[in-house]
Amino acid sequence: MSGQTTTVPGAAVTRLSKQVVATAHPRGPRTWVATGVVNVVTAAIGLAFLVPMLWVVFAAFNARAGLKVEWPGSNFSLDNFRAVMTPETTYRPMWNGLVLCVGAAAIAIVVATLAAYPLSRFQTRYKRPFLLTILFSTGLPITAIMVPVYGLFVQLNLIDTLGGTIAFMATTSLPISIFLTKNFMDGVPISLEEAAWTDGASSMQTLRYVVLPLMWPGLSVVTIFTFIGLWGNFFIPFVLLLSPDRLPASVSIFTFFGQYGSVQWGQLAAYSVLYTLPVILLYLLLSRRLGGAFTFGGALKG
Amino acid sequence: MATLTRPGSPETGTELHRRTHPLRVDIARALPLTPAVVLLLVFLAGPILWCCYAAFTDTALTGAGSGATRFVGLDNFRQAFGSDAFRNSVVLTLVFTVLSAVVGQNLLGLALALLQKRAARVVRMLVGTAVIGAWVIPEVVAGYVWYAFLAKDGTLNEIIGTLGLGQNWLYTLPILAVSIANVWRGTAFSMLVYNAALSEIPQEIEEAAEMDGATGFSRLRYVTIPMIRRTVTTNLMLITLQTLSVFGLIYTMTKGGPGTKSQTLPLYMYEQAFSFSQLGYGTAIALVLLAVGAVFSVVYMRLLREEA
């Protein structure tokens, strides 16, 4: 609360610490207790996150699954998976989802890489306002524009087409893709490009032969990140696609299970496991590299 | 294109020996931006502009407005603000956003990031996996997970059954139920953001504060928080906007019900625009939703500027 303390904490602290530099860290029974408490509290929060999730996994393998988290035990069976792994329940929606998300992620990455290059390499007076606009669109609540987008799609005759939906999904992930790609591109040193430039290479050639080979790791992070976001998206295909045979997994899970009175919970869980598995695997692939994406610090520099 | 040089690199032509480039060079350089700009204009800016127009018309999928669209002025907004269902959904949206994003995800994310710094390696990894797992799974699956957890025969009642509190939480406390589900689903984002911010604080500062005898809480309040202030504000802005547009999670868990007790603005908008075919009215709701997002953003931007 008191302004004085908060304004110069670093300076005050450093000055004072010089006087007490001899005092070592307190290491004793108290620290042990504190560490114990920290671990218990952290583990308890983790448990609270884990327990609801266990239902999906246990129920999927339980022939008589209900809504409780129950170890399948003697009811263990793969019947739920057998029941849902049919073309119309699982394979087609998964395929549709794959077409939508791979298509949209691919467009987003190509377009974002092209856009990131001038934003990362050149200085113009329009750059900062442009980047700020991109940053703002990152937070745009897409849900809010779905009604006008529906209207637009009706006008353009794009309703219930995979192509239109792919283009729109690509656009919704463009701002964050441009933003992340630019940040990764900033990390590629310019010195190599300068050599290529002096030799007369065009900027597109430089991008293709010098920059891209150096930033595959970053690009794969952006691609996977985009794909995961799109794979889970429910509202966009829910609004823009109508025919049951075009619906992706995110929507069909709802139409297959959400509308009937007596839901087969085990089958719903089994389907959820199948639908969730791809994003879990992809996340494991990139988890080590994603850390850098969450710092806002260097967002608008340069 | 071939003669382009970067500022700072050895010039190859005298023509480029200027600070500001000729317009021609600027345009050539901006060319790769074209696909992005076109897509963003057509699919994001276009709908927003159309939103601003259609909200003042009686555009409809069926019925009176479906033939010739009429300009109706502020009628849609008058109808909205005069309707109990609309005011109800505005209040629910604010409750949902403040409860699940500003308080829930933000504080729990910060707490987790702080705890993880001190926790044992195994604990840190397991908890991180659980929290991020909840974030990675698709929102409809998260909806079903929480439906199962909070239903009458669900896990929560099984756990607290002995206390005699068993009830269908989705019926008795629907907005709290969906808020908690959203905290569960979204906390990972804040946690990762705060993890990154905390790791950038130089260790000497924390150690120095510790040596000065600043105990846990005062160190947090006077050293750690002030140092990550900008991150806190930016994070708040992003999670607020994300939470404002939550649809699938609530739709799966309660469909906005019972009645309209968890019908936030996106669900009300969906019902009006698509179930009742009132596109014009639905667009007006969309505009209100965008305005709510803009108000939150302006407040956060103000906070950011004051700190800068």
XYZ file of C-alpha atoms in Angstrom:
610
model
C 0.000 0.000 0.000
C 2.624 2.557 0.961
C 3.977 4.108 -2.215
C 7.484 4.651 -0.913
C 8.197 1.025 -0.338
C 6.901 -0.105 -3.686
C 8.583 2.485 -5.874
C 12.193 1.596 -5.198
C 12.167 -1.906 -3.748
C 15.246 -2.978 -5.640
C 17.416 -0.041 -4.582
C 16.374 -0.132 -0.947
C 16.816 -3.832 -0.753
C 20.249 -3.831 -2.359
C 21.504 -1.081 -0.069
C 20.279 -2.819 3.044
C 21.470 -6.207 1.985
C 25.067 -5.022 1.880
C 24.928 -4.455 5.596
C 23.684 -7.924 6.383
C 25.549 -9.810 3.742
C 27.232 -11.905 6.397
C 23.942 -13.338 7.613
C 23.527 -16.655 5.869
C 20.239 -18.184 4.752
C 18.245 -19.526 7.650
C 18.459 -23.268 7.260
C 16.806 -25.190 10.011
C 13.703 -27.039 11.081
C 11.532 -24.040 10.093
C 12.619 -24.171 6.446
C 11.973 -27.886 6.379
C 8.435 -27.359 7.626
C 7.882 -24.538 5.121
C 9.101 -26.668 2.212
C 6.862 -29.488 3.394
C 3.839 -27.192 3.492
C 4.627 -25.851 0.015
C 4.834 -29.359 -1.396
C 1.625 -30.508 0.268
C -0.345 -27.462 -0.879
C 0.999 -27.714 -4.443
C 0.222 -31.418 -4.594
C -3.297 -30.800 -3.254
C -3.999 -28.243 -6.011
C -2.611 -30.676 -8.564
C -4.903 -33.391 -7.212
C -7.909 -31.093 -7.555
C -7.003 -30.646 -11.220
C -6.441 -34.352 -11.730
C -9.503 -35.903 -10.085
C -12.194 -34.578 -12.488
C -10.062 -35.682 -15.436
C -9.774 -39.238 -14.149
C -13.448 -39.803 -14.972
C -12.823 -39.725 -18.730
C -10.003 -42.231 -18.535
C -11.672 -44.660 -16.120
C -15.148 -44.472 -17.675
C -13.754 -45.128 -21.141
C -12.576 -48.578 -20.044
C -15.594 -49.360 -17.889
C -18.407 -51.381 -19.450
C -20.881 -50.041 -16.875
C -19.618 -46.495 -16.582
C -21.678 -43.854 -14.813
C -20.762 -40.318 -13.862
C -18.574 -41.159 -10.868
C -14.831 -41.594 -10.952
C -14.611 -45.370 -10.516
C -11.746 -47.765 -11.087
C -13.067 -50.127 -13.801
C -11.926 -53.233 -11.917
C -13.907 -56.275 -13.000
C -15.923 -54.154 -15.443
C -12.795 -53.428 -17.456
C -13.441 -53.808 -21.157
C -12.724 -52.230 -24.500
C -16.373 -52.445 -25.574
C -16.821 -48.664 -25.386
C -14.015 -48.155 -27.862
C -15.344 -50.909 -30.090
C -18.762 -49.269 -30.058
C -17.585 -45.801 -31.048
C -14.852 -46.719 -33.524
C -17.136 -46.721 -36.527
C -16.926 -44.540 -39.626
C -19.846 -42.287 -38.743
C -19.064 -41.850 -35.035
C -15.293 -41.546 -34.977
C -13.420 -41.888 -38.251
C -15.279 -39.375 -40.396
C -15.507 -36.607 -37.748
C -11.812 -37.120 -36.957
C -10.947 -36.947 -40.648
C -13.063 -33.799 -41.067
C -11.363 -32.257 -38.051
C -7.981 -33.176 -39.485
C -8.808 -31.614 -42.871
C -10.089 -28.439 -41.219
C -7.278 -28.019 -38.728
C -4.355 -29.080 -40.929
C -5.676 -26.882 -43.736
C -6.199 -23.877 -41.493
C -2.898 -24.332 -39.633
C -0.997 -24.661 -42.921
C -2.520 -21.490 -44.364
C -1.944 -19.642 -41.102
C 1.735 -20.630 -40.960
C 2.533 -19.759 -44.565
C 0.738 -16.416 -44.386
C 2.177 -15.644 -40.943
C 5.742 -16.422 -42.059
C 5.408 -14.132 -45.082
C 3.997 -11.381 -42.890
C 6.568 -11.874 -40.145
C 9.513 -11.340 -42.459
C 9.096 -7.613 -43.202
C 7.914 -7.073 -39.628
C 11.050 -8.668 -38.264
C 13.602 -7.301 -40.746
C 12.634 -3.807 -41.862
C 12.011 -0.516 -40.135
C 9.115 1.592 -41.370
C 6.868 4.055 -39.657
C 3.844 1.793 -40.172
C 5.349 -1.124 -38.368
C 4.504 -0.252 -34.795
C 0.821 0.577 -35.389
C 0.522 -2.603 -37.472
C 2.056 -4.744 -34.728
C -0.181 -3.131 -32.137
C -3.242 -3.929 -34.257
C -2.096 -7.535 -34.571
C -1.540 -7.715 -30.830
C -5.029 -6.376 -30.217
C -6.656 -8.805 -32.633
C -4.991 -11.611 -30.678
C -7.448 -10.888 -27.915
C -10.490 -10.273 -30.097
C -13.351 -12.398 -28.750
C -14.047 -14.483 -31.864
C -17.344 -15.652 -30.370
C -18.640 -12.094 -30.617
C -18.136 -11.881 -34.365
C -19.639 -15.272 -35.231
C -23.095 -13.826 -35.911
C -21.812 -11.294 -38.479
C -19.460 -13.932 -39.900
C -22.476 -16.188 -40.381
C -24.185 -13.297 -42.193
C -21.082 -12.753 -44.342
C -20.870 -16.463 -45.179
C -24.526 -16.491 -46.232
C -23.849 -13.517 -48.548
C -20.743 -15.137 -50.034
C -22.398 -18.568 -50.296
C -19.723 -20.065 -48.070
C -22.002 -21.582 -45.421
C -21.436 -25.294 -44.947
C -18.284 -25.341 -47.090
C -15.007 -26.749 -45.804
C -13.016 -24.182 -47.799
C -14.727 -21.172 -46.264
C -14.490 -22.616 -42.776
C -10.790 -23.385 -43.253
C -10.118 -19.821 -44.442
C -11.949 -18.349 -41.472
C -10.273 -20.653 -38.960
C -6.893 -19.763 -40.466
C -7.674 -16.080 -40.067
C -8.677 -16.421 -36.417
C -5.293 -17.945 -35.625
C -3.341 -15.505 -37.807
C -2.749 -12.758 -35.210
C -1.169 -15.069 -32.637
C 0.746 -16.936 -35.385
C 2.189 -13.712 -36.847
C 3.091 -12.563 -33.369
C 4.855 -15.795 -32.384
C 6.544 -16.241 -35.770
C 7.895 -12.690 -35.657
C 9.313 -13.318 -32.196
C 11.031 -16.511 -33.335
C 12.320 -14.780 -36.478
C 13.792 -11.968 -34.381
C 15.966 -14.637 -32.808
C 17.633 -15.497 -36.143
C 20.786 -13.370 -36.512
C 20.741 -10.939 -39.434
C 24.423 -11.198 -40.324
C 23.884 -14.199 -42.618
C 21.154 -12.425 -44.514
C 23.313 -9.370 -45.037
C 25.767 -11.535 -46.894
C 22.990 -12.931 -49.063
C 21.676 -9.426 -49.682
C 25.049 -8.158 -50.783
C 25.191 -11.051 -53.212
C 21.957 -9.778 -54.710
C 19.434 -12.222 -53.279
C 15.867 -10.945 -53.038
C 14.229 -10.821 -49.650
C 11.978 -13.769 -50.530
C 15.012 -15.812 -51.554
C 16.720 -14.871 -48.330
C 13.645 -15.906 -46.352
C 13.419 -19.218 -48.151
C 17.093 -20.227 -48.144
C 18.592 -18.452 -45.158
C 15.995 -17.659 -42.510
C 13.556 -20.575 -42.713
C 16.154 -23.347 -42.418
C 17.307 -21.681 -39.194
C 13.888 -21.399 -37.615
C 12.226 -24.772 -38.173
C 12.057 -25.424 -34.427
C 10.214 -22.158 -33.871
C 7.920 -22.715 -36.822
C 7.000 -26.196 -35.670
C 6.080 -24.763 -32.268
C 3.790 -22.205 -33.900
C 2.243 -24.855 -36.157
C 1.508 -27.291 -33.356
C 0.252 -24.515 -31.110
C -2.120 -23.346 -33.855
C -3.306 -26.877 -34.552
C -4.065 -27.592 -30.883
C -6.101 -24.405 -30.611
C -8.116 -25.201 -33.716
C -8.640 -28.880 -32.864
C -10.445 -27.923 -29.673
C -12.498 -25.155 -31.259
C -16.186 -25.872 -31.025
C -18.054 -22.696 -31.874
C -16.674 -21.899 -35.352
C -17.541 -25.227 -37.044
C -20.732 -25.395 -34.945
C -21.940 -22.168 -36.567
C -20.438 -22.399 -40.054
C -20.978 -26.092 -40.899
C -24.409 -27.681 -41.105
C -24.276 -31.090 -42.825
C -23.665 -33.899 -40.339
C -21.134 -35.506 -42.676
C -18.949 -32.370 -42.674
C -18.828 -31.856 -38.916
C -15.448 -32.227 -37.200
C -14.875 -34.214 -34.013
C -15.324 -31.174 -31.771
C -18.937 -30.723 -32.875
C -19.979 -34.302 -33.538
C -19.118 -35.316 -29.971
C -21.861 -32.924 -29.006
C -24.436 -33.926 -31.602
C -23.891 -37.644 -31.047
C -24.000 -37.660 -27.304
C -25.438 -34.380 -26.131
C -28.937 -34.664 -27.495
C -30.147 -38.060 -26.393
C -31.935 -38.721 -23.149
C -30.013 -41.763 -21.979
C -26.367 -41.079 -22.687
C -23.909 -43.973 -22.906
C -21.350 -42.360 -20.630
C -18.718 -45.021 -21.247
C -18.910 -44.488 -24.997
C -18.842 -40.718 -24.605
C -15.713 -41.072 -22.475
C -14.086 -43.440 -24.953
C -14.797 -41.026 -27.769
C -13.405 -38.145 -25.684
C -10.196 -40.087 -25.132
C -9.798 -40.717 -28.871
C -10.580 -37.092 -29.679
C -8.210 -35.723 -27.019
C -5.279 -38.056 -27.690
C -3.839 -36.195 -30.723
C -3.532 -32.865 -28.909
C -1.997 -34.473 -25.823
C 0.647 -36.155 -27.993
C 1.341 -32.949 -29.908
C 1.602 -30.994 -26.698
C 4.165 -33.438 -25.321
C 6.186 -32.831 -28.489
C 6.428 -29.108 -27.959
C 6.136 -28.661 -24.197
C 9.853 -28.099 -23.760
C 10.027 -25.424 -26.389
C 6.884 -23.478 -25.571
C 8.258 -21.581 -22.595
C 9.467 -18.641 -24.680
C 5.995 -18.035 -26.071
C 4.712 -16.863 -22.712
C 6.960 -13.886 -22.133
C 5.448 -10.593 -23.182
C 8.677 -8.699 -22.646
C 10.146 -8.687 -26.141
C 6.771 -8.562 -27.800
C 6.974 -5.124 -29.382
C 10.673 -4.451 -29.485
C 12.543 -3.621 -32.633
C 13.894 -6.028 -54.785
C 17.453 -7.069 -55.401
C 18.908 -3.738 -54.358
C 17.256 -3.616 -50.946
C 19.518 -3.021 -48.019
C 18.924 -2.984 -44.349
C 19.503 0.110 -42.291
C 22.909 -0.283 -40.781
C 24.283 -2.565 -43.446
C 26.838 -1.273 -45.960
C 24.904 0.629 -48.628
C 25.108 -0.630 -52.162
C 23.567 2.378 -53.819
C 23.605 6.080 -53.076
C 19.850 6.281 -53.622
C 19.250 4.247 -50.482
C 21.559 6.390 -48.412
C 18.596 8.013 -46.700
C 16.908 7.415 -43.397
C 13.409 7.271 -44.835
C 13.013 5.053 -47.835
C 11.183 6.091 -50.960
C 7.562 4.970 -51.007
C 8.358 2.434 -53.740
C 10.784 0.588 -51.470
C 8.316 0.623 -48.569
C 5.650 -0.910 -50.782
C 7.982 -3.578 -52.146
C 9.011 -4.512 -48.660
C 5.439 -4.661 -47.410
C 4.352 -6.952 -50.239
C 4.626 -10.218 -48.269
C 2.150 -8.750 -45.793
C -0.602 -8.759 -48.415
C -2.117 -12.229 -47.838
C -2.284 -11.613 -44.094
C -3.821 -8.175 -44.521
C -6.409 -9.464 -47.013
C -7.478 -12.350 -44.775
C -7.649 -10.128 -41.696
C -9.655 -7.482 -43.535
C -12.134 -9.902 -45.093
C -12.728 -12.223 -42.158
C -12.085 -10.071 -39.081
C -12.435 -6.389 -39.920
C -15.256 -7.030 -42.405
C -17.524 -8.827 -39.938
C -16.869 -6.195 -37.272
C -17.864 -3.422 -39.667
C -20.897 -5.394 -40.817
C -21.711 -5.853 -37.132
C -21.802 -2.079 -36.708
C -24.242 -1.814 -39.622
C -26.494 -4.847 -39.090
C -27.019 -4.096 -35.411
C -29.173 -1.175 -36.548
C -31.312 -3.240 -38.957
C -33.982 -5.926 -38.618
C -32.005 -8.550 -40.583
C -33.509 -11.964 -39.899
C -33.188 -15.509 -41.197
C -36.958 -15.976 -41.338
C -40.043 -13.810 -40.883
C -40.441 -10.063 -41.296
C -36.804 -9.068 -41.747
C -35.747 -11.903 -44.047
C -37.045 -10.247 -47.221
C -36.164 -6.585 -47.350
C -33.876 -5.459 -44.556
C -35.003 -2.257 -42.876
C -32.964 0.252 -40.944
C -34.438 0.335 -37.443
C -32.150 2.764 -35.657
C -31.604 1.960 -32.018
C -34.583 -0.420 -31.780
C -32.424 -3.519 -31.268
C -30.586 -1.855 -28.405
C -33.819 -0.523 -26.890
C -35.252 -4.024 -27.083
C -32.087 -5.469 -25.523
C -31.764 -3.095 -22.610
C -35.490 -3.367 -21.948
C -35.324 -7.140 -21.776
C -34.800 -8.986 -18.494
C -33.125 -11.892 -20.274
C -30.504 -9.550 -21.771
C -29.773 -7.728 -18.504
C -29.580 -11.101 -16.790
C -26.991 -12.301 -19.271
C -24.907 -9.122 -18.944
C -24.768 -9.589 -15.170
C -23.963 -13.292 -15.542
C -21.205 -12.479 -18.040
C -19.610 -10.034 -15.615
C -19.912 -12.494 -12.711
C -18.466 -15.296 -14.838
C -15.582 -13.136 -16.097
C -14.606 -11.604 -12.765
C -15.031 -14.834 -10.822
C -13.336 -17.229 -13.213
C -10.738 -15.030 -14.963
C -9.804 -11.977 -12.908
C -9.991 -13.781 -9.553
C -9.857 -17.514 -10.249
C -7.431 -18.116 -13.102
C -5.281 -15.114 -12.306
C -4.765 -15.718 -8.577
C -4.572 -19.492 -8.830
C -2.136 -19.195 -11.732
C 0.079 -16.828 -9.753
C -0.150 -19.000 -6.646
C 0.806 -22.090 -8.638
C 3.741 -20.311 -10.277
C 5.007 -19.145 -6.861
C 4.478 -22.543 -5.244
C 6.166 -24.360 -8.094
C 9.329 -22.339 -7.562
C 9.700 -23.791 -4.092
C 8.184 -27.226 -4.552
C 10.193 -30.390 -5.051
C 10.995 -31.301 -8.640
C 8.667 -34.308 -8.759
C 5.738 -32.380 -7.287
C 6.365 -29.501 -9.665
C 6.363 -31.719 -12.720
C 3.287 -33.742 -11.749
C 1.241 -30.678 -10.837
C 2.345 -28.868 -13.989
C 1.232 -31.851 -16.068
C -2.195 -32.005 -14.420
C -2.832 -28.272 -14.785
C -1.631 -28.112 -18.384
C -3.545 -31.296 -19.190
C -6.757 -29.555 -18.166
C -5.843 -26.723 -20.524
C -4.909 -28.825 -23.533
C -8.017 -31.001 -23.668
C -10.734 -29.661 -26.005
C -13.351 -27.451 -24.391
C -16.285 -29.758 -25.111
C -14.474 -32.626 -23.376
C -13.752 -30.282 -20.458
C -17.474 -29.518 -20.390
C -18.385 -33.199 -20.136
C -15.689 -33.788 -17.520
C -17.234 -31.121 -15.307
C -20.759 -32.230 -16.060
C -19.788 -35.654 -14.745
C -17.959 -34.202 -11.753
C -20.794 -31.964 -10.565
C -23.876 -33.988 -11.540
C -26.144 -35.534 -8.925
C -24.516 -38.976 -9.267
C -21.159 -37.375 -9.863
C -17.795 -37.526 -8.166
C -18.110 -34.398 -6.035
C -21.218 -35.716 -4.289
C -19.455 -39.036 -3.810
C -16.569 -37.247 -2.090
C -18.655 -34.998 0.142
C -21.580 -37.437 0.365
C -21.038 -38.076 4.029
C -21.589 -34.383 4.799
C -25.160 -34.549 3.528
C -24.604 -31.794 0.982
C -25.362 -33.920 -2.066
C -27.183 -32.004 -4.793
C -27.047 -31.406 -8.508
C -24.612 -28.516 -8.499
C -25.406 -27.722 -12.126
C -28.954 -26.925 -11.023
C -28.378 -25.294 -7.673
C -25.328 -23.141 -8.460
C -25.004 -23.137 -12.265
C -22.965 -19.968 -12.736
C -20.560 -20.992 -9.965
C -20.295 -24.450 -11.523
C -19.335 -23.129 -14.968
C -16.978 -20.563 -13.398
C -15.104 -23.263 -11.504
C -14.915 -25.360 -14.660
C -13.457 -22.352 -16.478
C -10.883 -21.802 -13.737
C -9.916 -25.466 -14.063
C -9.597 -25.145 -17.817
C -7.859 -21.777 -18.056
C -5.477 -21.569 -15.090
C -2.623 -23.190 -17.015
C -2.299 -20.123 -19.245
C -1.805 -17.741 -16.311
C 0.488 -20.231 -14.620
C 2.754 -20.476 -17.684
C 2.764 -16.698 -18.096
C 3.695 -16.154 -14.440
C 6.263 -18.952 -14.535
C 7.977 -17.119 -17.373
C 7.755 -13.741 -15.621
C 9.042 -15.051 -12.282
C 11.982 -16.761 -13.934
C 13.071 -13.377 -15.291
C 13.354 -11.787 -11.849
C 17.058 -11.727 -10.965
C 17.685 -14.138 -8.148
C 19.862 -11.667 -6.245
C 16.893 -9.411 -5.627
C 14.856 -12.147 -4.016
C 17.825 -13.345 -2.018
C 18.594 -9.834 -0.864
C 15.023 -9.334 0.274
C 15.167 -12.629 2.080
C 18.351 -11.665 3.882
C 16.752 -8.421 4.951
C 14.234 -10.550 6.754
C 11.362 -9.908 4.364
C 9.157 -12.905 5.006
C 7.140 -14.744 2.373
C 4.138 -12.486 2.141
C 5.804 -9.099 2.347
C 8.473 -10.213 -0.110
C 5.684 -11.168 -2.488
C 3.867 -7.888 -1.995
C 6.742 -5.416 -2.060
C 9.279 -7.162 -4.280
C 7.810 -9.838 -6.518
C 4.446 -8.330 -7.491
C 5.807 -4.850 -8.299
C 8.411 -6.449 -10.549
C 5.903 -8.437 -12.602
C 3.216 -5.746 -12.668
C 3.136 -5.339 -16.423
C 2.835 -9.069 -16.903
C -0.081 -9.158 -14.450
C -1.953 -6.480 -16.396
C -1.263 -8.003 -19.809
C -2.250 -11.438 -18.539
C -5.463 -10.034 -17.050
C -6.355 -8.460 -20.370
C -5.803 -11.661 -22.341
C -7.663 -13.994 -19.973
C -10.543 -11.543 -19.609
C -11.045 -11.446 -23.375
C -10.689 -15.224 -23.623
C -13.260 -15.724 -20.885
C -15.729 -13.279 -22.440
C -15.939 -15.515 -25.485
C -16.322 -18.867 -23.691
C -19.193 -20.728 -25.339
C -18.593 -24.468 -25.759
C -17.794 -25.116 -22.113
C -21.018 -23.575 -20.809
C -23.086 -24.945 -23.671
C -21.936 -28.489 -22.919
C -22.381 -28.218 -19.167
C -25.712 -26.404 -18.807
C -26.831 -25.041 -22.199
C -27.231 -21.776 -20.306
C -29.749 -23.285 -17.929
C -31.540 -24.175 -15.826
C -33.800 -21.597 -17.433
C -31.379 -18.757 -18.088
C -29.362 -19.043 -14.886
C -26.025 -19.553 -16.633
C -26.859 -17.870 -19.943
C -23.914 -15.559 -20.495
C -23.881 -13.104 -23.428
C -22.409 -15.509 -26.009
C -25.139 -18.072 -25.255
C -27.883 -15.442 -25.291
C -26.513 -14.124 -28.577
C -26.467 -17.609 -30.067
C -30.042 -18.291 -28.961
C -31.378 -15.027 -30.358
C -29.457 -15.108 -33.638
C -29.718 -18.777 -34.559
C -32.484 -20.440 -32.537
C -34.852 -17.476 -32.948
C -33.358 -16.372 -36.307
C -33.040 -12.703 -35.281
C -29.694 -11.907 -36.920
C -30.055 -8.150 -36.518
C -30.839 -8.426 -32.830
C -28.113 -11.047 -32.378
C -25.635 -8.673 -34.019
C -26.604 -5.931 -31.582
C -25.802 -8.365 -28.736
C -22.494 -9.161 -30.440
C -21.726 -5.452 -30.529
C -22.470 -5.189 -26.806
C -20.133 -8.144 -26.182
C -17.381 -6.429 -28.202
C -18.039 -3.227 -26.250
C -17.695 -5.064 -22.915
C -14.373 -6.452 -24.143
C -13.294 -2.973 -25.248
C -14.164 -1.464 -21.856
C -12.092 -4.080 -20.039
C -9.209 -3.507 -22.506
C -9.287 0.260 -22.045
C -9.161 -0.133 -18.264
C -6.181 -2.493 -18.504
C -4.418 -0.249 -21.031
C -4.828 2.677 -18.634
C -3.259 0.603 -15.887
C -0.386 -0.323 -18.186
C 0.250 3.287 -19.132
C 0.254 4.439 -15.525
C 2.881 1.874 -14.711
C 5.083 2.629 -17.672
